[in-house]
Amino acid sequence: MNTIYIKEFTVLAEVKNFWEASERLYMNQSTLSKHIKILENDLGVPLFKRTTRRVELTNYGEAFLPYAQSIARMEFEYSSLLLQMRNIEKGAVTLGTIPSMAQYNITKILNSFLNEYPDSTVKIIEDDANNLMNLLCDKQCELIFTRESKLNFEKNFLNDEKVVRIPYVRDHMVALLPKAHPLANEKELSLRSLKDETFCFIKNPSLMYDLCVDACQSANIIPKIAFTSHRLESIFDMVSAGSYVALLMNWHTAPPEKAVYSPDAPWVSIDITPRIYSQISLCYLKDRKLSSTAQNFVDFFQRKCFESKIES
């Protein structure tokens, strides 16, 4: 039984229209119809009731659908795994990273690595820190740049039996205020002093959202959250408009090279006190032998960190 035909069956079962299914599958209707007929002959039962414009699943089709979806999903998973293994053999590495790569100079590190190792290939997956560790443990990424709270990092750095952490930068929470805000000239601010403000947070679910909410709860305030976004530029714009305050990390506010926002933007960044830290680290699995490209990147990264004396 052809698994490609099974995948085509699941698409047709979803849209219930040969034209729409063939468009989604990038094939013509007659070929799709022929494949479905072959699949029905292989199974010995009709899967669809055909009408002029739509098709409906028969009882046999309804019974077969969950198995077909499972087969299609398994084929995608093992094909992805085999492709990843082939890519590793060819010198490719899949690296997961937190957003804001430019602000944290991760883009610069990657470009420097590729200049030094021009035959290497790095596939990048950008995701929230809450998901990156799962991608690493599921072996969808060989390396990750991820963020942890200071407490979790210190707990895991020496005691985690699965993951190696190479410290990169330590970050701390800041408040972004419009320049015209009455507190804009302060050198430090407590969260209690912002209890009546309207906040912008990085969108939930995310580790940054969790860190901000936890910090507010520790300060015994309930934040009035009026805007959330995964895009830093949108948060900067909302604060610049004059009615909102944002909670971010101080490296978020560092303008990267060729920044899309101006370092003279109409907002100020003020440290939150007591300090609320997070740690960015390069991580990999202890029990997984790194590919040559991944090992080269780890060695390169450690050398660059030492040369730059980046605070860890």
PDB file of C-alpha atoms in Angstrom:
ATOM      1  CA  MET A   1       0.000   0.000   0.000  1.00  0.00           C
ATOM      2  CA  ASN A   2       1.443   3.353  -1.091  1.00  0.00           C
ATOM      3  CA  THR A   3       1.842   5.703   1.889  1.00  0.00           C
ATOM      4  CA  ILE A   4       1.719   8.711  -0.442  1.00  0.00           C
ATOM      5  CA  TYR A   5      -1.813   7.703  -1.418  1.00  0.00           C
ATOM      6  CA  ILE A   6      -2.694   7.430   2.271  1.00  0.00           C
ATOM      7  CA  LYS A   7      -1.505  10.994   2.874  1.00  0.00           C
ATOM      8  CA  GLU A   8      -3.571  12.149  -0.114  1.00  0.00           C
ATOM      9  CA  PHE A   9      -6.576  10.366   1.386  1.00  0.00           C
ATOM     10  CA  THR A  10      -6.216  12.290   4.674  1.00  0.00           C
ATOM     11  CA  VAL A  11      -6.120  15.617   2.819  1.00  0.00           C
ATOM     12  CA  LEU A  12      -9.183  14.761   0.727  1.00  0.00           C
ATOM     13  CA  ALA A  13     -10.991  13.578   3.865  1.00  0.00           C
ATOM     14  CA  GLU A  14     -10.271  16.952   5.472  1.00  0.00           C
ATOM     15  CA  VAL A  15     -11.353  19.272   2.631  1.00  0.00           C
ATOM     16  CA  LYS A  16     -13.977  16.957   1.032  1.00  0.00           C
ATOM     17  CA  ASN A  17     -13.343  18.405  -2.409  1.00  0.00           C
ATOM     18  CA  PHE A  18     -11.127  16.948  -5.154  1.00  0.00           C
ATOM     19  CA  TRP A  19     -10.209  20.349  -6.601  1.00  0.00           C
ATOM     20  CA  GLU A  20      -9.214  21.858  -3.268  1.00  0.00           C
ATOM     21  CA  ALA A  21      -7.324  18.713  -2.230  1.00  0.00           C
ATOM     22  CA  SER A  22      -5.439  18.571  -5.523  1.00  0.00           C
ATOM     23  CA  GLU A  23      -4.493  22.259  -5.142  1.00  0.00           C
ATOM     24  CA  ARG A  24      -3.177  21.633  -1.644  1.00  0.00           C
ATOM     25  CA  LEU A  25      -1.239  18.574  -2.834  1.00  0.00           C
ATOM     26  CA  TYR A  26       0.151  20.316  -5.964  1.00  0.00           C
ATOM     27  CA  MET A  27      -1.277  17.730  -8.356  1.00  0.00           C
ATOM     28  CA  ASN A  28      -4.125  17.504 -10.859  1.00  0.00           C
ATOM     29  CA  GLN A  29      -7.555  16.161  -9.986  1.00  0.00           C
ATOM     30  CA  SER A  30      -7.443  13.196 -12.335  1.00  0.00           C
ATOM     31  CA  THR A  31      -4.215  11.898 -10.774  1.00  0.00           C
ATOM     32  CA  LEU A  32      -5.615  12.335  -7.261  1.00  0.00           C
ATOM     33  CA  SER A  33      -8.808  10.512  -8.259  1.00  0.00           C
ATOM     34  CA  LYS A  34      -6.760   7.667  -9.745  1.00  0.00           C
ATOM     35  CA  HIS A  35      -4.661   7.348  -6.553  1.00  0.00           C
ATOM     36  CA  ILE A  36      -7.746   7.260  -4.329  1.00  0.00           C
ATOM     37  CA  LYS A  37      -9.282   4.573  -6.551  1.00  0.00           C
ATOM     38  CA  ILE A  38      -6.095   2.475  -6.295  1.00  0.00           C
ATOM     39  CA  LEU A  39      -6.151   2.849  -2.505  1.00  0.00           C
ATOM     40  CA  GLU A  40      -9.802   1.756  -2.398  1.00  0.00           C
ATOM     41  CA  ASN A  41      -8.976  -1.266  -4.568  1.00  0.00           C
ATOM     42  CA  ASP A  42      -6.075  -2.179  -2.275  1.00  0.00           C
ATOM     43  CA  LEU A  43      -8.365  -2.000   0.771  1.00  0.00           C
ATOM     44  CA  GLY A  44     -11.274  -3.648  -1.017  1.00  0.00           C
ATOM     45  CA  VAL A  45     -13.814  -1.076   0.228  1.00  0.00           C
ATOM     46  CA  PRO A  46     -15.096   2.350  -0.924  1.00  0.00           C
ATOM     47  CA  LEU A  47     -13.693   5.212   1.162  1.00  0.00           C
ATOM     48  CA  PHE A  48     -15.753   8.082  -0.287  1.00  0.00           C
ATOM     49  CA  LYS A  49     -19.268   8.773  -1.492  1.00  0.00           C
ATOM     50  CA  ARG A  50     -18.777  10.976  -4.548  1.00  0.00           C
ATOM     51  CA  THR A  51     -21.116  13.794  -5.576  1.00  0.00           C
ATOM     52  CA  THR A  52     -20.774  16.504  -8.219  1.00  0.00           C
ATOM     53  CA  ARG A  53     -18.932  19.012  -6.026  1.00  0.00           C
ATOM     54  CA  ARG A  54     -18.055  17.282  -2.761  1.00  0.00           C
ATOM     55  CA  VAL A  55     -17.122  13.913  -1.393  1.00  0.00           C
ATOM     56  CA  GLU A  56     -18.117  12.411   1.925  1.00  0.00           C
ATOM     57  CA  LEU A  57     -16.475   9.590   3.836  1.00  0.00           C
ATOM     58  CA  THR A  58     -18.211   6.250   3.852  1.00  0.00           C
ATOM     59  CA  ASN A  59     -18.379   4.249   7.062  1.00  0.00           C
ATOM     60  CA  TYR A  60     -15.252   2.451   5.837  1.00  0.00           C
ATOM     61  CA  GLY A  61     -13.560   5.792   5.252  1.00  0.00           C
ATOM     62  CA  GLU A  62     -14.495   7.030   8.744  1.00  0.00           C
ATOM     63  CA  ALA A  63     -13.038   3.864  10.259  1.00  0.00           C
ATOM     64  CA  PHE A  64      -9.849   4.060   8.191  1.00  0.00           C
ATOM     65  CA  LEU A  65      -9.195   7.807   8.738  1.00  0.00           C
ATOM     66  CA  PRO A  66      -7.513   7.723  12.199  1.00  0.00           C
ATOM     67  CA  TYR A  67      -5.191   4.942  11.058  1.00  0.00           C
ATOM     68  CA  ALA A  68      -4.348   6.848   7.874  1.00  0.00           C
ATOM     69  CA  GLN A  69      -3.597   9.993   9.888  1.00  0.00           C
ATOM     70  CA  SER A  70      -1.343   7.982  12.190  1.00  0.00           C
ATOM     71  CA  ILE A  71       0.511   6.440   9.215  1.00  0.00           C
ATOM     72  CA  ALA A  72       0.953   9.870   7.575  1.00  0.00           C
ATOM     73  CA  ARG A  73       2.227  11.363  10.834  1.00  0.00           C
ATOM     74  CA  MET A  74       4.661   8.507  11.437  1.00  0.00           C
ATOM     75  CA  GLU A  75       5.985   8.783   7.880  1.00  0.00           C
ATOM     76  CA  PHE A  76       6.598  12.511   8.378  1.00  0.00           C
ATOM     77  CA  GLU A  77       8.395  11.866  11.678  1.00  0.00           C
ATOM     78  CA  TYR A  78      10.707   9.117  10.436  1.00  0.00           C
ATOM     79  CA  SER A  79      11.386  10.973   7.179  1.00  0.00           C
ATOM     80  CA  SER A  80      12.324  14.067   9.183  1.00  0.00           C
ATOM     81  CA  LEU A  81      14.590  12.019  11.439  1.00  0.00           C
ATOM     82  CA  LEU A  82      16.359  10.338   8.524  1.00  0.00           C
ATOM     83  CA  LEU A  83      16.772  13.689   6.766  1.00  0.00           C
ATOM     84  CA  GLN A  84      18.266  15.147   9.921  1.00  0.00           C
ATOM     85  CA  MET A  85      20.696  12.229  10.190  1.00  0.00           C
ATOM     86  CA  ARG A  86      21.735  12.651   6.542  1.00  0.00           C
ATOM     87  CA  ASN A  87      22.218  16.377   7.091  1.00  0.00           C
ATOM     88  CA  ILE A  88      24.425  15.690  10.110  1.00  0.00           C
ATOM     89  CA  GLU A  89      26.564  13.322   8.044  1.00  0.00           C
ATOM     90  CA  LYS A  90      26.920  16.081   5.438  1.00  0.00           C
ATOM     91  CA  GLY A  91      28.097  18.580   8.064  1.00  0.00           C
ATOM     92  CA  ALA A  92      24.783  20.207   8.974  1.00  0.00           C
ATOM     93  CA  VAL A  93      23.683  21.045  12.514  1.00  0.00           C
ATOM     94  CA  THR A  94      20.227  22.052  13.730  1.00  0.00           C
ATOM     95  CA  LEU A  95      20.459  24.819  16.304  1.00  0.00           C
ATOM     96  CA  GLY A  96      17.516  26.081  18.345  1.00  0.00           C
ATOM     97  CA  THR A  97      17.593  29.602  19.671  1.00  0.00           C
ATOM     98  CA  ILE A  98      15.545  32.077  21.634  1.00  0.00           C
ATOM     99  CA  PRO A  99      14.103  35.031  19.701  1.00  0.00           C
ATOM    100  CA  SER A 100      16.002  38.351  19.646  1.00  0.00           C
ATOM    101  CA  MET A 101      19.072  36.673  18.143  1.00  0.00           C
ATOM    102  CA  ALA A 102      20.497  40.005  17.007  1.00  0.00           C
ATOM    103  CA  GLN A 103      20.198  41.684  20.405  1.00  0.00           C
ATOM    104  CA  TYR A 104      22.079  38.798  22.014  1.00  0.00           C
ATOM    105  CA  ASN A 105      24.723  38.770  19.244  1.00  0.00           C
ATOM    106  CA  ILE A 106      23.810  35.168  18.385  1.00  0.00           C
ATOM    107  CA  THR A 107      23.472  36.119  14.722  1.00  0.00           C
ATOM    108  CA  LYS A 108      26.979  37.583  14.826  1.00  0.00           C
ATOM    109  CA  ILE A 109      28.384  34.417  16.412  1.00  0.00           C
ATOM    110  CA  LEU A 110      26.739  32.225  13.762  1.00  0.00           C
ATOM    111  CA  ASN A 111      28.051  34.364  10.913  1.00  0.00           C
ATOM    112  CA  SER A 112      31.556  34.313  12.379  1.00  0.00           C
ATOM    113  CA  PHE A 113      31.384  30.533  12.723  1.00  0.00           C
ATOM    114  CA  LEU A 114      30.270  30.075   9.107  1.00  0.00           C
ATOM    115  CA  ASN A 115      33.070  32.357   7.935  1.00  0.00           C
ATOM    116  CA  GLU A 116      35.586  30.190   9.780  1.00  0.00           C
ATOM    117  CA  TYR A 117      33.908  26.909   8.720  1.00  0.00           C
ATOM    118  CA  PRO A 118      32.495  27.702   5.255  1.00  0.00           C
ATOM    119  CA  ASP A 119      31.661  24.053   4.479  1.00  0.00           C
ATOM    120  CA  SER A 120      29.321  23.822   7.484  1.00  0.00           C
ATOM    121  CA  THR A 121      25.551  24.220   7.352  1.00  0.00           C
ATOM    122  CA  VAL A 122      23.507  25.507  10.294  1.00  0.00           C
ATOM    123  CA  LYS A 123      19.735  25.107  10.285  1.00  0.00           C
ATOM    124  CA  ILE A 124      18.151  27.490  12.802  1.00  0.00           C
ATOM    125  CA  ILE A 125      14.885  26.953  14.680  1.00  0.00           C
ATOM    126  CA  GLU A 126      13.715  30.004  16.629  1.00  0.00           C
ATOM    127  CA  ASP A 127      11.366  29.233  19.511  1.00  0.00           C
ATOM    128  CA  ASP A 128      10.555  30.214  23.047  1.00  0.00           C
ATOM    129  CA  ALA A 129      12.764  28.950  25.845  1.00  0.00           C
ATOM    130  CA  ASN A 130       9.848  26.920  27.232  1.00  0.00           C
ATOM    131  CA  ASN A 131       9.937  24.793  24.048  1.00  0.00           C
ATOM    132  CA  LEU A 132      13.642  24.694  23.225  1.00  0.00           C
ATOM    133  CA  MET A 133      14.630  22.195  25.909  1.00  0.00           C
ATOM    134  CA  ASN A 134      11.938  19.813  24.615  1.00  0.00           C
ATOM    135  CA  LEU A 135      13.315  20.176  21.081  1.00  0.00           C
ATOM    136  CA  LEU A 136      16.778  19.315  22.408  1.00  0.00           C
ATOM    137  CA  CYS A 137      15.605  16.299  24.427  1.00  0.00           C
ATOM    138  CA  ASP A 138      13.518  15.048  21.497  1.00  0.00           C
ATOM    139  CA  LYS A 139      16.669  15.357  19.351  1.00  0.00           C
ATOM    140  CA  GLN A 140      15.031  17.776  16.941  1.00  0.00           C
ATOM    141  CA  CYS A 141      17.917  20.148  17.732  1.00  0.00           C
ATOM    142  CA  GLU A 142      21.517  19.198  18.401  1.00  0.00           C
ATOM    143  CA  LEU A 143      22.352  22.493  20.126  1.00  0.00           C
ATOM    144  CA  ILE A 144      20.213  25.230  21.640  1.00  0.00           C
ATOM    145  CA  PHE A 145      20.692  28.766  22.923  1.00  0.00           C
ATOM    146  CA  THR A 146      18.093  28.978  25.676  1.00  0.00           C
ATOM    147  CA  ARG A 147      17.078  31.125  28.628  1.00  0.00           C
ATOM    148  CA  GLU A 148      16.481  29.996  32.207  1.00  0.00           C
ATOM    149  CA  SER A 149      15.669  31.827  35.383  1.00  0.00           C
ATOM    150  CA  LYS A 150      18.685  32.388  37.636  1.00  0.00           C
ATOM    151  CA  LEU A 151      17.330  29.866  40.148  1.00  0.00           C
ATOM    152  CA  ASN A 152      16.724  27.143  37.561  1.00  0.00           C
ATOM    153  CA  PHE A 153      20.101  27.678  35.922  1.00  0.00           C
ATOM    154  CA  GLU A 154      21.967  27.417  39.227  1.00  0.00           C
ATOM    155  CA  LYS A 155      19.988  24.296  40.149  1.00  0.00           C
ATOM    156  CA  ASN A 156      20.566  22.632  36.767  1.00  0.00           C
ATOM    157  CA  PHE A 157      24.114  23.730  35.938  1.00  0.00           C
ATOM    158  CA  LEU A 158      25.818  21.120  38.119  1.00  0.00           C
ATOM    159  CA  ASN A 159      22.989  18.677  38.809  1.00  0.00           C
ATOM    160  CA  ASP A 160      21.361  18.073  35.428  1.00  0.00           C
ATOM    161  CA  GLU A 161      22.367  14.580  34.322  1.00  0.00           C
ATOM    162  CA  LYS A 162      21.014  15.019  30.782  1.00  0.00           C
ATOM    163  CA  VAL A 163      22.074  18.466  29.560  1.00  0.00           C
ATOM    164  CA  VAL A 164      25.409  20.300  29.391  1.00  0.00           C
ATOM    165  CA  ARG A 165      25.094  24.083  29.820  1.00  0.00           C
ATOM    166  CA  ILE A 166      27.789  26.496  28.647  1.00  0.00           C
ATOM    167  CA  PRO A 167      26.987  29.912  30.198  1.00  0.00           C
ATOM    168  CA  TYR A 168      26.771  32.746  27.680  1.00  0.00           C
ATOM    169  CA  VAL A 169      25.303  35.913  29.212  1.00  0.00           C
ATOM    170  CA  ARG A 170      23.455  36.782  32.382  1.00  0.00           C
ATOM    171  CA  ASP A 171      20.586  39.183  31.890  1.00  0.00           C
ATOM    172  CA  HIS A 172      18.420  41.218  34.261  1.00  0.00           C
ATOM    173  CA  MET A 173      14.930  42.666  34.104  1.00  0.00           C
ATOM    174  CA  VAL A 174      14.320  46.286  33.152  1.00  0.00           C
ATOM    175  CA  ALA A 175      11.299  48.533  32.824  1.00  0.00           C
ATOM    176  CA  LEU A 176      10.755  50.484  29.620  1.00  0.00           C
ATOM    177  CA  LEU A 177       9.095  53.832  30.238  1.00  0.00           C
ATOM    178  CA  PRO A 178       8.200  56.699  27.893  1.00  0.00           C
ATOM    179  CA  LYS A 179      10.740  59.515  28.249  1.00  0.00           C
ATOM    180  CA  ALA A 180       7.964  61.821  29.465  1.00  0.00           C
ATOM    181  CA  HIS A 181       7.021  59.447  32.308  1.00  0.00           C
ATOM    182  CA  PRO A 182       7.391  60.943  35.833  1.00  0.00           C
ATOM    183  CA  LEU A 183       9.749  58.088  36.800  1.00  0.00           C
ATOM    184  CA  ALA A 184      11.867  58.251  33.647  1.00  0.00           C
ATOM    185  CA  ASN A 185      14.848  59.857  35.395  1.00  0.00           C
ATOM    186  CA  GLU A 186      15.138  57.209  38.103  1.00  0.00           C
ATOM    187  CA  LYS A 187      18.227  54.975  38.083  1.00  0.00           C
ATOM    188  CA  GLU A 188      16.370  51.987  39.538  1.00  0.00           C
ATOM    189  CA  LEU A 189      12.725  51.106  40.083  1.00  0.00           C
ATOM    190  CA  SER A 190      10.927  48.589  42.247  1.00  0.00           C
ATOM    191  CA  LEU A 191       7.979  46.774  40.744  1.00  0.00           C
ATOM    192  CA  ARG A 192       5.862  48.156  43.575  1.00  0.00           C
ATOM    193  CA  SER A 193       6.478  51.656  42.211  1.00  0.00           C
ATOM    194  CA  LEU A 194       4.862  50.510  38.926  1.00  0.00           C
ATOM    195  CA  LYS A 195       1.769  48.885  40.489  1.00  0.00           C
ATOM    196  CA  ASP A 196      -0.644  51.384  38.888  1.00  0.00           C
ATOM    197  CA  GLU A 197       0.874  51.216  35.391  1.00  0.00           C
ATOM    198  CA  THR A 198      -0.556  49.549  32.292  1.00  0.00           C
ATOM    199  CA  PHE A 199       1.894  46.918  31.046  1.00  0.00           C
ATOM    200  CA  CYS A 200       3.168  45.421  27.794  1.00  0.00           C
ATOM    201  CA  PHE A 201       4.568  41.881  28.132  1.00  0.00           C
ATOM    202  CA  ILE A 202       6.108  39.431  25.702  1.00  0.00           C
ATOM    203  CA  LYS A 203       3.258  37.171  24.641  1.00  0.00           C
ATOM    204  CA  ASN A 204       2.072  34.211  26.670  1.00  0.00           C
ATOM    205  CA  PRO A 205       2.965  31.331  26.567  1.00  0.00           C
ATOM    206  CA  SER A 206       6.626  32.257  26.924  1.00  0.00           C
ATOM    207  CA  LEU A 207       9.314  32.104  29.575  1.00  0.00           C
ATOM    208  CA  MET A 208       9.562  35.919  29.547  1.00  0.00           C
ATOM    209  CA  TYR A 209       5.843  36.209  30.283  1.00  0.00           C
ATOM    210  CA  ASP A 210       6.237  33.738  33.157  1.00  0.00           C
ATOM    211  CA  LEU A 211       9.243  35.623  34.554  1.00  0.00           C
ATOM    212  CA  CYS A 212       7.371  38.938  34.478  1.00  0.00           C
ATOM    213  CA  VAL A 213       4.210  37.541  36.089  1.00  0.00           C
ATOM    214  CA  ASP A 214       6.251  35.730  38.764  1.00  0.00           C
ATOM    215  CA  ALA A 215       8.177  38.933  39.503  1.00  0.00           C
ATOM    216  CA  CYS A 216       4.947  40.899  39.906  1.00  0.00           C
ATOM    217  CA  GLN A 217       3.497  38.238  42.197  1.00  0.00           C
ATOM    218  CA  SER A 218       6.657  38.337  44.323  1.00  0.00           C
ATOM    219  CA  ALA A 219       6.222  42.112  44.581  1.00  0.00           C
ATOM    220  CA  ASN A 220       2.600  41.523  45.614  1.00  0.00           C
ATOM    221  CA  ILE A 221       1.105  43.370  42.655  1.00  0.00           C
ATOM    222  CA  ILE A 222      -1.383  42.265  40.017  1.00  0.00           C
ATOM    223  CA  PRO A 223      -0.153  43.687  36.690  1.00  0.00           C
ATOM    224  CA  LYS A 224      -2.699  45.295  34.398  1.00  0.00           C
ATOM    225  CA  ILE A 225      -1.582  43.745  31.101  1.00  0.00           C
ATOM    226  CA  ALA A 226      -3.076  45.569  28.125  1.00  0.00           C
ATOM    227  CA  PHE A 227      -0.801  44.361  25.304  1.00  0.00           C
ATOM    228  CA  THR A 228       1.294  41.283  24.555  1.00  0.00           C
ATOM    229  CA  SER A 229       3.413  40.517  21.497  1.00  0.00           C
ATOM    230  CA  HIS A 230       6.251  38.273  20.345  1.00  0.00           C
ATOM    231  CA  ARG A 231       7.697  41.241  18.445  1.00  0.00           C
ATOM    232  CA  LEU A 232       9.979  43.577  20.399  1.00  0.00           C
ATOM    233  CA  GLU A 233       9.401  46.332  17.846  1.00  0.00           C
ATOM    234  CA  SER A 234       5.673  46.321  18.641  1.00  0.00           C
ATOM    235  CA  ILE A 235       6.375  46.597  22.375  1.00  0.00           C
ATOM    236  CA  PHE A 236       8.813  49.471  21.777  1.00  0.00           C
ATOM    237  CA  ASP A 237       6.160  51.245  19.693  1.00  0.00           C
ATOM    238  CA  MET A 238       3.496  50.858  22.362  1.00  0.00           C
ATOM    239  CA  VAL A 239       5.785  52.257  25.060  1.00  0.00           C
ATOM    240  CA  SER A 240       6.881  55.082  22.759  1.00  0.00           C
ATOM    241  CA  ALA A 241       3.230  56.058  22.294  1.00  0.00           C
ATOM    242  CA  GLY A 242       3.272  57.184  25.924  1.00  0.00           C
ATOM    243  CA  SER A 243       0.580  55.156  27.716  1.00  0.00           C
ATOM    244  CA  TYR A 244       2.323  51.856  28.515  1.00  0.00           C
ATOM    245  CA  VAL A 245       5.229  50.422  30.493  1.00  0.00           C
ATOM    246  CA  ALA A 246       7.016  47.226  29.437  1.00  0.00           C
ATOM    247  CA  LEU A 247       9.015  44.626  31.335  1.00  0.00           C
ATOM    248  CA  LEU A 248      11.885  43.098  29.351  1.00  0.00           C
ATOM    249  CA  MET A 249      15.495  42.032  29.845  1.00  0.00           C
ATOM    250  CA  ASN A 250      18.249  44.611  29.467  1.00  0.00           C
ATOM    251  CA  TRP A 251      19.766  42.887  26.397  1.00  0.00           C
ATOM    252  CA  HIS A 252      16.408  43.192  24.657  1.00  0.00           C
ATOM    253  CA  THR A 253      16.902  46.952  24.608  1.00  0.00           C
ATOM    254  CA  ALA A 254      20.444  46.884  23.193  1.00  0.00           C
ATOM    255  CA  PRO A 255      20.207  48.046  19.542  1.00  0.00           C
ATOM    256  CA  PRO A 256      21.752  45.378  17.292  1.00  0.00           C
ATOM    257  CA  GLU A 257      23.814  46.126  14.246  1.00  0.00           C
ATOM    258  CA  LYS A 258      21.567  47.492  11.464  1.00  0.00           C
ATOM    259  CA  ALA A 259      18.800  47.830  14.063  1.00  0.00           C
ATOM    260  CA  VAL A 260      15.226  48.227  12.899  1.00  0.00           C
ATOM    261  CA  TYR A 261      14.650  50.729  15.706  1.00  0.00           C
ATOM    262  CA  SER A 262      16.609  53.817  16.675  1.00  0.00           C
ATOM    263  CA  PRO A 263      18.854  53.882  19.771  1.00  0.00           C
ATOM    264  CA  ASP A 264      17.388  57.375  20.311  1.00  0.00           C
ATOM    265  CA  ALA A 265      13.852  56.011  20.639  1.00  0.00           C
ATOM    266  CA  PRO A 266      11.493  57.988  22.914  1.00  0.00           C
ATOM    267  CA  TRP A 267      11.701  55.556  25.808  1.00  0.00           C
ATOM    268  CA  VAL A 268      14.148  54.820  28.636  1.00  0.00           C
ATOM    269  CA  SER A 269      15.299  51.535  30.136  1.00  0.00           C
ATOM    270  CA  ILE A 270      15.557  51.412  33.945  1.00  0.00           C
ATOM    271  CA  ASP A 271      16.823  48.505  36.052  1.00  0.00           C
ATOM    272  CA  ILE A 272      14.316  46.727  38.264  1.00  0.00           C
ATOM    273  CA  THR A 273      15.375  46.346  41.891  1.00  0.00           C
ATOM    274  CA  PRO A 274      15.848  43.931  43.527  1.00  0.00           C
ATOM    275  CA  ARG A 275      17.524  42.467  40.442  1.00  0.00           C
ATOM    276  CA  ILE A 276      15.701  39.683  38.598  1.00  0.00           C
ATOM    277  CA  TYR A 277      18.176  37.650  36.555  1.00  0.00           C
ATOM    278  CA  SER A 278      17.991  35.138  33.740  1.00  0.00           C
ATOM    279  CA  GLN A 279      20.798  33.136  32.147  1.00  0.00           C
ATOM    280  CA  ILE A 280      21.387  32.461  28.445  1.00  0.00           C
ATOM    281  CA  SER A 281      23.342  29.261  27.772  1.00  0.00           C
ATOM    282  CA  LEU A 282      24.422  27.050  24.898  1.00  0.00           C
ATOM    283  CA  CYS A 283      23.178  23.531  25.664  1.00  0.00           C
ATOM    284  CA  TYR A 284      23.562  20.007  24.322  1.00  0.00           C
ATOM    285  CA  LEU A 285      22.772  16.483  25.519  1.00  0.00           C
ATOM    286  CA  LYS A 286      25.425  14.703  27.586  1.00  0.00           C
ATOM    287  CA  ASP A 287      24.708  11.241  26.219  1.00  0.00           C
ATOM    288  CA  ARG A 288      24.530  12.250  22.557  1.00  0.00           C
ATOM    289  CA  LYS A 289      27.756  12.259  20.579  1.00  0.00           C
ATOM    290  CA  LEU A 290      27.937  15.593  18.790  1.00  0.00           C
ATOM    291  CA  SER A 291      28.363  15.725  15.043  1.00  0.00           C
ATOM    292  CA  SER A 292      31.639  17.199  13.819  1.00  0.00           C
ATOM    293  CA  THR A 293      29.913  20.474  12.930  1.00  0.00           C
ATOM    294  CA  ALA A 294      28.215  20.731  16.332  1.00  0.00           C
ATOM    295  CA  GLN A 295      31.490  19.997  18.113  1.00  0.00           C
ATOM    296  CA  ASN A 296      33.260  22.616  15.994  1.00  0.00           C
ATOM    297  CA  PHE A 297      30.570  25.140  16.946  1.00  0.00           C
ATOM    298  CA  VAL A 298      30.857  24.334  20.658  1.00  0.00           C
ATOM    299  CA  ASP A 299      34.659  24.738  20.508  1.00  0.00           C
ATOM    300  CA  PHE A 300      34.339  27.941  18.479  1.00  0.00           C
ATOM    301  CA  PHE A 301      31.736  29.352  20.873  1.00  0.00           C
ATOM    302  CA  GLN A 302      33.819  28.645  23.969  1.00  0.00           C
ATOM    303  CA  ARG A 303      36.861  30.238  22.353  1.00  0.00           C
ATOM    304  CA  LYS A 304      34.909  33.359  21.370  1.00  0.00           C
ATOM    305  CA  CYS A 305      33.390  33.640  24.840  1.00  0.00           C
ATOM    306  CA  PHE A 306      36.860  33.466  26.376  1.00  0.00           C
ATOM    307  CA  GLU A 307      38.279  36.003  23.931  1.00  0.00           C
ATOM    308  CA  SER A 308      35.413  38.438  24.446  1.00  0.00           C
ATOM    309  CA  LYS A 309      35.286  37.882  28.216  1.00  0.00           C
ATOM    310  CA  ILE A 310      31.495  37.853  28.019  1.00  0.00           C
ATOM    311  CA  GLU A 311      29.909  38.047  31.466  1.00  0.00           C
ATOM    312  CA  SER A 312      28.458  34.685  32.436  1.00  0.00           C
TER     313      SER A 312
END
